[in-house]
């Protein structure tokens, strides 16, 4: 018997989830940044600024930006002098990121195709590990958290920003109708891809609520796990330390 996992609202085999998540991001890669602005009304920029302010990247430190996609978070950390490795399972997302980096004159970034569940980096390689809007797409989340812990140095910081469903009743209803009706339609018009955006909405709804994910971070070995929910938990910044 195989253990089925959720791909959005569908139950599929783990390998199929990884493959279909790959198809989603290959399909949206070229329109990803524009769609982020349209779907969040530009809010994702503020959330990412706030996230990086929490990470406090220092000049010269080694940071792994996992599921880094087209480089949005990595660019913000590189601006502060950190040496950032952008890793993602999807080569198409990284390709768009490399082109953006070139246009913006960021030369010091390393780009690497990696599965968050099984990293090629040696133990204790990084001062900080960041993952933004990435972990809900990973098939084996506890496995990815253990890998994050392994590749961090002692004293290393773990930071994750992720969506979930909000527990503010009025806001949550408003968000649900935006997510169900507007996002897939915008995806259809702008990216000619309704299905991928439907998956993104479903994956947000299925991601564990902040207290549950906080416990998963602790179970992976991180100490002082913390969760800073915004908009009633629609977006949460999680953190933890490796000692
Ligand atoms: N962090 C970027 C940002 O905030 O703009 C990109 C986020 S995008 C919503 C999610 C990313 O997770 C995609 O680039 C996707 O390829 C990546 N991803 C999904 N599963 C992954 C895995 N198992 N390992 C590494 N990256 C993964």
PDB file of C-alpha atoms and ligand atoms in Angstrom:
ATOM      1  CA  UNK A   1       0.000   0.000   0.000  1.00  0.00           C
ATOM      2  CA  UNK A   2       1.399   3.443  -0.890  1.00  0.00           C
ATOM      3  CA  UNK A   3       0.842   6.549   1.231  1.00  0.00           C
ATOM      4  CA  UNK A   4      -1.175   9.017  -0.783  1.00  0.00           C
ATOM      5  CA  UNK A   5      -0.440  12.725  -0.416  1.00  0.00           C
ATOM      6  CA  UNK A   6      -2.371  15.825  -1.384  1.00  0.00           C
ATOM      7  CA  UNK A   7      -1.744  17.551  -4.658  1.00  0.00           C
ATOM      8  CA  UNK A   8      -4.089  20.442  -3.983  1.00  0.00           C
ATOM      9  CA  UNK A   9      -7.386  18.725  -3.169  1.00  0.00           C
ATOM     10  CA  UNK A  10      -6.497  15.498  -5.019  1.00  0.00           C
ATOM     11  CA  UNK A  11      -4.878  12.453  -3.380  1.00  0.00           C
ATOM     12  CA  UNK A  12      -1.937  11.133  -5.424  1.00  0.00           C
ATOM     13  CA  UNK A  13       1.238   9.057  -4.995  1.00  0.00           C
ATOM     14  CA  UNK A  14       4.216  10.991  -3.569  1.00  0.00           C
ATOM     15  CA  UNK A  15       6.212  10.701  -6.825  1.00  0.00           C
ATOM     16  CA  UNK A  16       3.248  11.998  -8.794  1.00  0.00           C
ATOM     17  CA  UNK A  17       2.926  15.012  -6.502  1.00  0.00           C
ATOM     18  CA  UNK A  18       6.593  15.950  -7.004  1.00  0.00           C
ATOM     19  CA  UNK A  19       6.227  15.554 -10.784  1.00  0.00           C
ATOM     20  CA  UNK A  20       3.004  17.582 -10.985  1.00  0.00           C
ATOM     21  CA  UNK A  21       4.358  20.370  -8.754  1.00  0.00           C
ATOM     22  CA  UNK A  22       7.272  20.471 -11.232  1.00  0.00           C
ATOM     23  CA  UNK A  23       4.818  20.880 -14.113  1.00  0.00           C
ATOM     24  CA  UNK A  24       2.968  23.685 -12.285  1.00  0.00           C
ATOM     25  CA  UNK A  25       6.108  25.751 -11.772  1.00  0.00           C
ATOM     26  CA  UNK A  26       7.522  25.056 -15.246  1.00  0.00           C
ATOM     27  CA  UNK A  27       4.218  26.246 -16.626  1.00  0.00           C
ATOM     28  CA  UNK A  28       4.025  29.442 -14.524  1.00  0.00           C
ATOM     29  CA  UNK A  29       7.764  30.344 -14.493  1.00  0.00           C
ATOM     30  CA  UNK A  30       7.661  33.066 -17.177  1.00  0.00           C
ATOM     31  CA  UNK A  31       4.576  34.758 -15.678  1.00  0.00           C
ATOM     32  CA  UNK A  32       5.363  33.994 -12.041  1.00  0.00           C
ATOM     33  CA  UNK A  33       6.480  37.459 -10.925  1.00  0.00           C
ATOM     34  CA  UNK A  34       3.661  39.310 -12.675  1.00  0.00           C
ATOM     35  CA  UNK A  35       1.114  36.851 -11.271  1.00  0.00           C
ATOM     36  CA  UNK A  36       2.481  37.316  -7.736  1.00  0.00           C
ATOM     37  CA  UNK A  37       1.758  41.031  -8.016  1.00  0.00           C
ATOM     38  CA  UNK A  38      -1.718  40.459  -9.435  1.00  0.00           C
ATOM     39  CA  UNK A  39      -2.684  37.738  -6.944  1.00  0.00           C
ATOM     40  CA  UNK A  40      -1.514  39.602  -3.844  1.00  0.00           C
ATOM     41  CA  UNK A  41      -2.137  43.179  -4.995  1.00  0.00           C
ATOM     42  CA  UNK A  42       1.617  43.758  -4.528  1.00  0.00           C
ATOM     43  CA  UNK A  43       1.482  42.618  -0.878  1.00  0.00           C
ATOM     44  CA  UNK A  44       4.020  39.827  -1.470  1.00  0.00           C
ATOM     45  CA  UNK A  45       6.709  42.527  -1.789  1.00  0.00           C
ATOM     46  CA  UNK A  46       5.918  43.884   1.695  1.00  0.00           C
ATOM     47  CA  UNK A  47       5.799  40.370   3.185  1.00  0.00           C
ATOM     48  CA  UNK A  48       9.180  39.559   1.642  1.00  0.00           C
ATOM     49  CA  UNK A  49      10.664  42.839   2.952  1.00  0.00           C
ATOM     50  CA  UNK A  50       9.378  42.011   6.412  1.00  0.00           C
ATOM     51  CA  UNK A  51      10.700  38.457   6.162  1.00  0.00           C
ATOM     52  CA  UNK A  52      14.205  39.619   5.204  1.00  0.00           C
ATOM     53  CA  UNK A  53      14.130  42.184   8.030  1.00  0.00           C
ATOM     54  CA  UNK A  54      13.527  39.227  10.383  1.00  0.00           C
ATOM     55  CA  UNK A  55      16.359  37.167   8.851  1.00  0.00           C
ATOM     56  CA  UNK A  56      18.791  40.106   9.278  1.00  0.00           C
ATOM     57  CA  UNK A  57      21.323  38.908   6.694  1.00  0.00           C
ATOM     58  CA  UNK A  58      24.868  39.946   7.537  1.00  0.00           C
ATOM     59  CA  UNK A  59      27.651  40.751   5.071  1.00  0.00           C
ATOM     60  CA  UNK A  60      29.637  37.630   4.164  1.00  0.00           C
ATOM     61  CA  UNK A  61      27.375  35.055   5.759  1.00  0.00           C
ATOM     62  CA  UNK A  62      26.301  32.004   3.775  1.00  0.00           C
ATOM     63  CA  UNK A  63      22.543  31.728   3.259  1.00  0.00           C
ATOM     64  CA  UNK A  64      20.663  28.965   1.478  1.00  0.00           C
ATOM     65  CA  UNK A  65      17.460  30.317  -0.070  1.00  0.00           C
ATOM     66  CA  UNK A  66      15.587  27.083  -0.643  1.00  0.00           C
ATOM     67  CA  UNK A  67      12.770  26.913  -3.203  1.00  0.00           C
ATOM     68  CA  UNK A  68      14.171  30.301  -4.155  1.00  0.00           C
ATOM     69  CA  UNK A  69      12.470  30.295  -7.568  1.00  0.00           C
ATOM     70  CA  UNK A  70      13.028  33.515  -9.479  1.00  0.00           C
ATOM     71  CA  UNK A  71      15.211  35.051  -6.766  1.00  0.00           C
ATOM     72  CA  UNK A  72      12.913  37.617  -5.110  1.00  0.00           C
ATOM     73  CA  UNK A  73      14.039  36.835  -1.560  1.00  0.00           C
ATOM     74  CA  UNK A  74      17.650  36.089  -2.542  1.00  0.00           C
ATOM     75  CA  UNK A  75      18.053  39.530  -4.176  1.00  0.00           C
ATOM     76  CA  UNK A  76      16.879  41.250  -1.006  1.00  0.00           C
ATOM     77  CA  UNK A  77      19.401  39.280   1.105  1.00  0.00           C
ATOM     78  CA  UNK A  78      22.254  39.734  -1.385  1.00  0.00           C
ATOM     79  CA  UNK A  79      21.661  43.516  -1.258  1.00  0.00           C
ATOM     80  CA  UNK A  80      22.629  43.323   2.414  1.00  0.00           C
ATOM     81  CA  UNK A  81      25.915  41.611   1.573  1.00  0.00           C
ATOM     82  CA  UNK A  82      25.031  37.964   2.290  1.00  0.00           C
ATOM     83  CA  UNK A  83      26.421  35.230   0.026  1.00  0.00           C
ATOM     84  CA  UNK A  84      23.254  33.558  -1.182  1.00  0.00           C
ATOM     85  CA  UNK A  85      22.787  30.169  -2.828  1.00  0.00           C
ATOM     86  CA  UNK A  86      19.417  30.018  -4.575  1.00  0.00           C
ATOM     87  CA  UNK A  87      18.277  26.390  -4.734  1.00  0.00           C
ATOM     88  CA  UNK A  88      15.103  25.088  -6.347  1.00  0.00           C
ATOM     89  CA  UNK A  89      13.868  21.793  -7.766  1.00  0.00           C
ATOM     90  CA  UNK A  90      12.732  23.559 -10.923  1.00  0.00           C
ATOM     91  CA  UNK A  91      15.336  24.592 -13.502  1.00  0.00           C
ATOM     92  CA  UNK A  92      12.811  26.792 -15.371  1.00  0.00           C
ATOM     93  CA  UNK A  93      12.175  28.960 -12.291  1.00  0.00           C
ATOM     94  CA  UNK A  94      15.942  29.283 -11.699  1.00  0.00           C
ATOM     95  CA  UNK A  95      16.501  30.222 -15.352  1.00  0.00           C
ATOM     96  CA  UNK A  96      14.057  33.145 -15.025  1.00  0.00           C
ATOM     97  CA  UNK A  97      15.850  34.106 -11.786  1.00  0.00           C
ATOM     98  CA  UNK A  98      19.283  34.078 -13.434  1.00  0.00           C
ATOM     99  CA  UNK A  99      18.029  36.334 -16.230  1.00  0.00           C
ATOM    100  CA  UNK A 100      16.547  38.760 -13.666  1.00  0.00           C
ATOM    101  CA  UNK A 101      19.808  38.732 -11.682  1.00  0.00           C
ATOM    102  CA  UNK A 102      21.760  39.594 -14.808  1.00  0.00           C
ATOM    103  CA  UNK A 103      19.430  42.469 -15.678  1.00  0.00           C
ATOM    104  CA  UNK A 104      19.720  43.844 -12.133  1.00  0.00           C
ATOM    105  CA  UNK A 105      23.483  43.405 -11.900  1.00  0.00           C
ATOM    106  CA  UNK A 106      23.541  40.786  -9.100  1.00  0.00           C
ATOM    107  CA  UNK A 107      26.687  38.776  -9.777  1.00  0.00           C
ATOM    108  CA  UNK A 108      27.476  37.048  -6.481  1.00  0.00           C
ATOM    109  CA  UNK A 109      24.582  34.576  -6.344  1.00  0.00           C
ATOM    110  CA  UNK A 110      24.963  30.812  -6.811  1.00  0.00           C
ATOM    111  CA  UNK A 111      22.074  28.953  -8.519  1.00  0.00           C
ATOM    112  CA  UNK A 112      21.513  25.245  -7.995  1.00  0.00           C
ATOM    113  CA  UNK A 113      18.850  22.658  -8.856  1.00  0.00           C
ATOM    114  CA  UNK A 114      18.107  20.855  -5.574  1.00  0.00           C
ATOM    115  CA  UNK A 115      15.243  18.913  -4.024  1.00  0.00           C
ATOM    116  CA  UNK A 116      14.621  20.320  -0.515  1.00  0.00           C
ATOM    117  CA  UNK A 117      14.030  16.746   0.692  1.00  0.00           C
ATOM    118  CA  UNK A 118      17.545  15.577  -0.155  1.00  0.00           C
ATOM    119  CA  UNK A 119      20.178  18.287  -0.412  1.00  0.00           C
ATOM    120  CA  UNK A 120      23.618  17.746  -1.935  1.00  0.00           C
ATOM    121  CA  UNK A 121      25.289  20.199   0.516  1.00  0.00           C
ATOM    122  CA  UNK A 122      27.578  18.976   3.289  1.00  0.00           C
ATOM    123  CA  UNK A 123      26.512  19.084   6.945  1.00  0.00           C
ATOM    124  CA  UNK A 124      26.913  22.507   8.628  1.00  0.00           C
ATOM    125  CA  UNK A 125      27.370  24.492   5.378  1.00  0.00           C
ATOM    126  CA  UNK A 126      25.156  27.544   6.020  1.00  0.00           C
ATOM    127  CA  UNK A 127      24.600  30.317   8.582  1.00  0.00           C
ATOM    128  CA  UNK A 128      20.922  30.654   7.646  1.00  0.00           C
ATOM    129  CA  UNK A 129      18.298  28.717   5.682  1.00  0.00           C
ATOM    130  CA  UNK A 130      15.293  30.512   4.210  1.00  0.00           C
ATOM    131  CA  UNK A 131      12.253  29.101   2.431  1.00  0.00           C
ATOM    132  CA  UNK A 132       9.473  31.412   1.267  1.00  0.00           C
ATOM    133  CA  UNK A 133       6.164  30.155  -0.128  1.00  0.00           C
ATOM    134  CA  UNK A 134       8.005  26.950  -0.997  1.00  0.00           C
ATOM    135  CA  UNK A 135       7.558  24.349   1.712  1.00  0.00           C
ATOM    136  CA  UNK A 136       3.841  23.712   1.114  1.00  0.00           C
ATOM    137  CA  UNK A 137       4.799  22.381  -2.326  1.00  0.00           C
ATOM    138  CA  UNK A 138       7.307  19.884  -0.929  1.00  0.00           C
ATOM    139  CA  UNK A 139       6.078  16.280  -0.763  1.00  0.00           C
ATOM    140  CA  UNK A 140       7.938  15.204   2.411  1.00  0.00           C
ATOM    141  CA  UNK A 141       7.869  18.317   4.623  1.00  0.00           C
ATOM    142  CA  UNK A 142       9.368  16.692   7.782  1.00  0.00           C
ATOM    143  CA  UNK A 143      12.179  15.334   5.562  1.00  0.00           C
ATOM    144  CA  UNK A 144      12.866  18.819   4.160  1.00  0.00           C
ATOM    145  CA  UNK A 145      12.940  20.300   7.685  1.00  0.00           C
ATOM    146  CA  UNK A 146      15.470  17.647   8.794  1.00  0.00           C
ATOM    147  CA  UNK A 147      17.640  18.499   5.781  1.00  0.00           C
ATOM    148  CA  UNK A 148      17.428  22.218   6.680  1.00  0.00           C
ATOM    149  CA  UNK A 149      18.653  21.342  10.159  1.00  0.00           C
ATOM    150  CA  UNK A 150      21.488  19.162   8.804  1.00  0.00           C
ATOM    151  CA  UNK A 151      22.949  21.787   6.430  1.00  0.00           C
ATOM    152  CA  UNK A 152      22.898  24.579   9.034  1.00  0.00           C
ATOM    153  CA  UNK A 153      25.931  25.318  11.197  1.00  0.00           C
ATOM    154  CA  UNK A 154      25.566  25.341  14.974  1.00  0.00           C
ATOM    155  CA  UNK A 155      23.896  28.639  15.828  1.00  0.00           C
ATOM    156  CA  UNK A 156      22.358  28.675  12.351  1.00  0.00           C
ATOM    157  CA  UNK A 157      18.941  30.264  11.803  1.00  0.00           C
ATOM    158  CA  UNK A 158      15.932  28.743  10.056  1.00  0.00           C
ATOM    159  CA  UNK A 159      13.269  31.027   8.575  1.00  0.00           C
ATOM    160  CA  UNK A 160      10.184  30.019   6.651  1.00  0.00           C
ATOM    161  CA  UNK A 161       7.307  32.157   5.368  1.00  0.00           C
ATOM    162  CA  UNK A 162       4.196  30.336   4.266  1.00  0.00           C
ATOM    163  CA  UNK A 163       0.503  30.784   3.585  1.00  0.00           C
ATOM    164  CA  UNK A 164      -2.245  28.911   5.357  1.00  0.00           C
ATOM    165  CA  UNK A 165      -5.926  29.617   5.854  1.00  0.00           C
ATOM    166  CA  UNK A 166      -6.738  32.597   8.048  1.00  0.00           C
ATOM    167  CA  UNK A 167      -8.724  32.256  11.272  1.00  0.00           C
ATOM    168  CA  UNK A 168     -10.257  35.743  11.030  1.00  0.00           C
ATOM    169  CA  UNK A 169     -13.815  34.731  10.015  1.00  0.00           C
ATOM    170  CA  UNK A 170     -14.763  37.845   7.960  1.00  0.00           C
ATOM    171  CA  UNK A 171     -11.387  38.162   6.315  1.00  0.00           C
ATOM    172  CA  UNK A 172     -11.189  34.449   5.691  1.00  0.00           C
ATOM    173  CA  UNK A 173     -14.523  34.505   3.771  1.00  0.00           C
ATOM    174  CA  UNK A 174     -13.338  37.474   1.714  1.00  0.00           C
ATOM    175  CA  UNK A 175     -10.035  35.744   0.988  1.00  0.00           C
ATOM    176  CA  UNK A 176     -11.793  32.472   0.058  1.00  0.00           C
ATOM    177  CA  UNK A 177     -13.957  34.097  -2.569  1.00  0.00           C
ATOM    178  CA  UNK A 178     -10.963  36.027  -3.979  1.00  0.00           C
ATOM    179  CA  UNK A 179      -8.911  32.824  -4.040  1.00  0.00           C
ATOM    180  CA  UNK A 180     -11.621  30.602  -5.539  1.00  0.00           C
ATOM    181  CA  UNK A 181     -13.079  32.986  -8.074  1.00  0.00           C
ATOM    182  CA  UNK A 182     -10.454  35.568  -8.959  1.00  0.00           C
ATOM    183  CA  UNK A 183      -7.040  33.854  -8.824  1.00  0.00           C
ATOM    184  CA  UNK A 184      -7.781  30.949 -11.241  1.00  0.00           C
ATOM    185  CA  UNK A 185      -9.464  33.394 -13.669  1.00  0.00           C
ATOM    186  CA  UNK A 186      -6.523  35.801 -13.574  1.00  0.00           C
ATOM    187  CA  UNK A 187      -4.295  32.745 -14.097  1.00  0.00           C
ATOM    188  CA  UNK A 188      -6.327  31.840 -17.165  1.00  0.00           C
ATOM    189  CA  UNK A 189      -6.255  35.321 -18.668  1.00  0.00           C
ATOM    190  CA  UNK A 190      -2.664  36.270 -17.835  1.00  0.00           C
ATOM    191  CA  UNK A 191      -0.873  32.936 -17.964  1.00  0.00           C
ATOM    192  CA  UNK A 192      -3.412  30.840 -19.921  1.00  0.00           C
ATOM    193  CA  UNK A 193      -3.218  28.335 -17.069  1.00  0.00           C
ATOM    194  CA  UNK A 194      -6.240  28.073 -14.784  1.00  0.00           C
ATOM    195  CA  UNK A 195      -5.315  24.640 -13.380  1.00  0.00           C
ATOM    196  CA  UNK A 196      -1.907  25.652 -11.988  1.00  0.00           C
ATOM    197  CA  UNK A 197      -3.402  28.582 -10.133  1.00  0.00           C
ATOM    198  CA  UNK A 198      -6.215  26.420  -8.808  1.00  0.00           C
ATOM    199  CA  UNK A 199      -3.517  24.086  -7.402  1.00  0.00           C
ATOM    200  CA  UNK A 200      -1.755  27.052  -5.751  1.00  0.00           C
ATOM    201  CA  UNK A 201      -4.983  28.122  -4.015  1.00  0.00           C
ATOM    202  CA  UNK A 202      -5.768  24.572  -2.843  1.00  0.00           C
ATOM    203  CA  UNK A 203      -2.216  24.042  -1.579  1.00  0.00           C
ATOM    204  CA  UNK A 204      -2.489  27.223   0.525  1.00  0.00           C
ATOM    205  CA  UNK A 205      -5.715  25.997   2.098  1.00  0.00           C
ATOM    206  CA  UNK A 206      -4.239  22.592   2.899  1.00  0.00           C
ATOM    207  CA  UNK A 207      -1.051  23.842   4.550  1.00  0.00           C
ATOM    208  CA  UNK A 208      -1.035  23.281   8.354  1.00  0.00           C
ATOM    209  CA  UNK A 209      -2.091  26.148  10.612  1.00  0.00           C
ATOM    210  CA  UNK A 210       0.801  27.992  12.346  1.00  0.00           C
ATOM    211  CA  UNK A 211       0.781  26.041  15.670  1.00  0.00           C
ATOM    212  CA  UNK A 212       0.889  22.704  13.826  1.00  0.00           C
ATOM    213  CA  UNK A 213       3.763  23.748  11.560  1.00  0.00           C
ATOM    214  CA  UNK A 214       5.600  25.240  14.562  1.00  0.00           C
ATOM    215  CA  UNK A 215       5.563  21.789  16.145  1.00  0.00           C
ATOM    216  CA  UNK A 216       6.933  20.245  12.936  1.00  0.00           C
ATOM    217  CA  UNK A 217       9.832  22.739  13.090  1.00  0.00           C
ATOM    218  CA  UNK A 218      10.516  21.702  16.704  1.00  0.00           C
ATOM    219  CA  UNK A 219      10.287  17.991  15.794  1.00  0.00           C
ATOM    220  CA  UNK A 220      13.029  18.509  13.181  1.00  0.00           C
ATOM    221  CA  UNK A 221      15.380  19.527  16.001  1.00  0.00           C
ATOM    222  CA  UNK A 222      15.122  23.339  15.972  1.00  0.00           C
ATOM    223  CA  UNK A 223      15.068  25.128  19.313  1.00  0.00           C
ATOM    224  CA  UNK A 224      13.048  28.198  20.238  1.00  0.00           C
ATOM    225  CA  UNK A 225      10.597  27.654  17.353  1.00  0.00           C
ATOM    226  CA  UNK A 226       8.488  30.767  16.839  1.00  0.00           C
ATOM    227  CA  UNK A 227       5.566  31.696  14.624  1.00  0.00           C
ATOM    228  CA  UNK A 228       4.621  35.265  13.724  1.00  0.00           C
ATOM    229  CA  UNK A 229       1.201  35.117  12.050  1.00  0.00           C
ATOM    230  CA  UNK A 230       0.024  37.995   9.862  1.00  0.00           C
ATOM    231  CA  UNK A 231      -3.573  38.520   8.631  1.00  0.00           C
ATOM    232  CA  UNK A 232      -4.862  35.937  11.110  1.00  0.00           C
ATOM    233  CA  UNK A 233      -2.377  33.302   9.932  1.00  0.00           C
ATOM    234  CA  UNK A 234      -2.908  33.740   6.172  1.00  0.00           C
ATOM    235  CA  UNK A 235       0.843  34.383   6.074  1.00  0.00           C
ATOM    236  CA  UNK A 236       3.187  33.322   8.881  1.00  0.00           C
ATOM    237  CA  UNK A 237       6.912  33.775   9.453  1.00  0.00           C
ATOM    238  CA  UNK A 238       8.341  30.737  11.256  1.00  0.00           C
ATOM    239  CA  UNK A 239      11.800  30.599  12.769  1.00  0.00           C
ATOM    240  CA  UNK A 240      14.035  28.312  14.765  1.00  0.00           C
ATOM    241  CA  UNK A 241      17.670  27.854  15.787  1.00  0.00           C
ATOM    242  CA  UNK A 242      20.103  25.005  15.504  1.00  0.00           C
ATOM    243  CA  UNK A 243      22.280  24.528  18.577  1.00  0.00           C
TER     244      UNK A 243
HETATM  245  N1  LIG B   1      10.626  31.616  -2.935  1.00  0.00           N
HETATM  246  C1  LIG B   1      10.141  32.151  -4.219  1.00  0.00           C
HETATM  247  C2  LIG B   1       9.280  33.348  -3.979  1.00  0.00           C
HETATM  248  O1  LIG B   1       8.821  33.534  -2.849  1.00  0.00           O
HETATM  249  O2  LIG B   1       9.039  34.107  -4.921  1.00  0.00           O
HETATM  250  C3  LIG B   1       9.423  31.101  -5.049  1.00  0.00           C
HETATM  251  C4  LIG B   1       8.193  30.506  -4.417  1.00  0.00           C
HETATM  252  S1  LIG B   1       7.241  29.493  -5.510  1.00  0.00           S
HETATM  253  C5  LIG B   1       5.599  29.753  -4.953  1.00  0.00           C
HETATM  254  C6  LIG B   1       7.559  27.858  -4.928  1.00  0.00           C
HETATM  255  C7  LIG B   1       8.859  27.266  -5.399  1.00  0.00           C
HETATM  256  O3  LIG B   1       9.071  26.022  -4.706  1.00  0.00           O
HETATM  257  C8  LIG B   1       8.918  26.936  -6.891  1.00  0.00           C
HETATM  258  O4  LIG B   1       9.990  27.594  -7.489  1.00  0.00           O
HETATM  259  C9  LIG B   1       9.087  25.419  -6.915  1.00  0.00           C
HETATM  260  O5  LIG B   1       9.829  24.930  -7.995  1.00  0.00           O
HETATM  261  C10 LIG B   1       9.776  25.168  -5.587  1.00  0.00           C
HETATM  262  N2  LIG B   1       9.712  23.784  -5.096  1.00  0.00           N
HETATM  263  C11 LIG B   1       8.637  22.973  -5.046  1.00  0.00           C
HETATM  264  N3  LIG B   1       8.962  21.766  -4.538  1.00  0.00           N
HETATM  265  C12 LIG B   1      10.293  21.817  -4.244  1.00  0.00           C
HETATM  266  C13 LIG B   1      11.214  20.894  -3.692  1.00  0.00           C
HETATM  267  N4  LIG B   1      10.840  19.654  -3.333  1.00  0.00           N
HETATM  268  N5  LIG B   1      12.495  21.280  -3.535  1.00  0.00           N
HETATM  269  C14 LIG B   1      12.877  22.515  -3.912  1.00  0.00           C
HETATM  270  N6  LIG B   1      12.058  23.446  -4.431  1.00  0.00           N
HETATM  271  C15 LIG B   1      10.766  23.110  -4.594  1.00  0.00           C
END
